[in-house]
C-alpha cells in the first residue's frame, strides 16, 4: 500500500533546478532527507542520523535532521523546495521534520 501511495505522490512531484525535491525516508531507527534535482538526477544536499551519536526520540531526531537539511540548503543557495513525503502520512515524525525545516527558512 505504501508503494502505491508513493507512486501516486511521485507522479505529481518533480524537482527542478529552481525548486528541487526534498524527499524524506524514515525507518525504525533512522531518519534521512535529501534535496534532489530530478532534471539532472543528482542529490544536492543530504542529512541523516545514520552514523551520528544523536540521542532523543524519533520525533526529536526528525526535527534535528529537518533543521540540518535546511541549513545545508541555505549554504547551497536553495530557498524553495517541493516536499516529497514518500508515501507517508503527513503527521508525527514527518511533520516535525517539515516544521523544523520551515523554521530554518526553507520554503515549501
GROMACS .gro file of C-alpha atoms in nm:
model
  108
    1UNK     CA    1   0.000   0.000   0.000
    2UNK     CA    2   0.281   0.239   0.081
    3UNK     CA    3   0.438   0.175  -0.260
    4UNK     CA    4   0.110   0.269  -0.430
    5UNK     CA    5   0.085   0.590  -0.229
    6UNK     CA    6   0.449   0.669  -0.306
    7UNK     CA    7   0.393   0.627  -0.679
    8UNK     CA    8   0.084   0.848  -0.664
    9UNK     CA    9   0.280   1.126  -0.492
   10UNK     CA   10   0.583   1.093  -0.721
   11UNK     CA   11   0.365   1.119  -1.033
   12UNK     CA   12   0.291   1.479  -0.936
   13UNK     CA   13   0.606   1.586  -0.752
   14UNK     CA   14   0.920   1.659  -0.955
   15UNK     CA   15   1.224   1.860  -0.861
   16UNK     CA   16   1.369   2.121  -1.093
   17UNK     CA   17   1.676   2.342  -1.074
   18UNK     CA   18   1.481   2.632  -0.916
   19UNK     CA   19   1.266   2.410  -0.690
   20UNK     CA   20   1.441   2.081  -0.612
   21UNK     CA   21   1.261   1.794  -0.440
   22UNK     CA   22   1.302   1.737  -0.064
   23UNK     CA   23   1.247   1.366  -0.004
   24UNK     CA   24   1.232   1.204   0.339
   25UNK     CA   25   1.290   0.843   0.442
   26UNK     CA   26   1.209   0.730   0.794
   27UNK     CA   27   1.299   0.382   0.916
   28UNK     CA   28   1.250   0.232   1.261
   29UNK     CA   29   1.592   0.359   1.375
   30UNK     CA   30   1.697   0.644   1.145
   31UNK     CA   31   1.576   0.950   0.955
   32UNK     CA   32   1.721   1.062   0.621
   33UNK     CA   33   1.644   1.360   0.399
   34UNK     CA   34   1.777   1.458   0.058
   35UNK     CA   35   1.731   1.752  -0.174
   36UNK     CA   36   1.733   1.623  -0.531
   37UNK     CA   37   1.737   1.791  -0.872
   38UNK     CA   38   1.539   1.546  -1.089
   39UNK     CA   39   1.627   1.714  -1.419
   40UNK     CA   40   1.997   1.638  -1.368
   41UNK     CA   41   1.940   1.332  -1.149
   42UNK     CA   42   2.172   1.447  -0.871
   43UNK     CA   43   2.149   1.483  -0.495
   44UNK     CA   44   2.238   1.838  -0.400
   45UNK     CA   45   2.224   1.815  -0.019
   46UNK     CA   46   2.158   1.535   0.228
   47UNK     CA   47   2.123   1.490   0.605
   48UNK     CA   48   2.081   1.174   0.809
   49UNK     CA   49   2.104   1.028   1.158
   50UNK     CA   50   2.300   0.725   1.035
   51UNK     CA   51   2.649   0.726   1.183
   52UNK     CA   52   2.580   1.006   1.431
   53UNK     CA   53   2.559   0.997   1.807
   54UNK     CA   54   2.235   1.196   1.831
   55UNK     CA   55   2.006   1.097   2.116
   56UNK     CA   56   1.638   1.151   2.176
   57UNK     CA   57   1.305   1.028   2.047
   58UNK     CA   58   1.248   0.968   1.678
   59UNK     CA   59   1.042   1.288   1.657
   60UNK     CA   60   1.330   1.489   1.804
   61UNK     CA   61   1.576   1.324   1.565
   62UNK     CA   62   1.348   1.406   1.271
   63UNK     CA   63   1.338   1.770   1.383
   64UNK     CA   64   1.720   1.780   1.405
   65UNK     CA   65   1.750   1.636   1.054
   66UNK     CA   66   1.496   1.891   0.928
   67UNK     CA   67   1.690   2.186   1.067
   68UNK     CA   68   2.019   2.037   0.943
   69UNK     CA   69   1.892   1.990   0.587
   70UNK     CA   70   1.756   2.347   0.584
   71UNK     CA   71   2.091   2.489   0.698
   72UNK     CA   72   2.275   2.293   0.430
   73UNK     CA   73   2.022   2.407   0.169
   74UNK     CA   74   2.084   2.771   0.265
   75UNK     CA   75   2.458   2.719   0.210
   76UNK     CA   76   2.381   2.571  -0.132
   77UNK     CA   77   2.162   2.878  -0.206
   78UNK     CA   78   1.836   2.683  -0.214
   79UNK     CA   79   1.539   2.867  -0.065
   80UNK     CA   80   1.237   2.679  -0.203
   81UNK     CA   81   1.174   2.307  -0.248
   82UNK     CA   82   0.888   2.070  -0.331
   83UNK     CA   83   0.812   1.830  -0.046
   84UNK     CA   84   0.805   1.459  -0.128
   85UNK     CA   85   0.655   1.278   0.170
   86UNK     CA   86   0.747   0.944   0.013
   87UNK     CA   87   0.405   0.784   0.061
   88UNK     CA   88   0.392   0.856   0.434
   89UNK     CA   89   0.109   1.030   0.612
   90UNK     CA   90   0.191   1.392   0.698
   91UNK     CA   91   0.191   1.354   1.076
   92UNK     CA   92   0.425   1.287   1.366
   93UNK     CA   93   0.788   1.249   1.262
   94UNK     CA   94   0.734   1.376   0.909
   95UNK     CA   95   0.551   1.681   1.037
   96UNK     CA   96   0.827   1.751   1.291
   97UNK     CA   97   1.092   1.738   1.017
   98UNK     CA   98   0.893   1.971   0.792
   99UNK     CA   99   0.824   2.221   1.070
  100UNK     CA  100   1.190   2.233   1.171
  101UNK     CA  101   1.294   2.292   0.810
  102UNK     CA  102   1.039   2.573   0.776
  103UNK     CA  103   1.166   2.736   1.097
  104UNK     CA  104   1.515   2.748   0.947
  105UNK     CA  105   1.377   2.934   0.644
  106UNK     CA  106   1.320   2.661   0.384
  107UNK     CA  107   1.005   2.726   0.176
  108UNK     CA  108   0.763   2.454   0.067
   0.00000   0.00000   0.00000
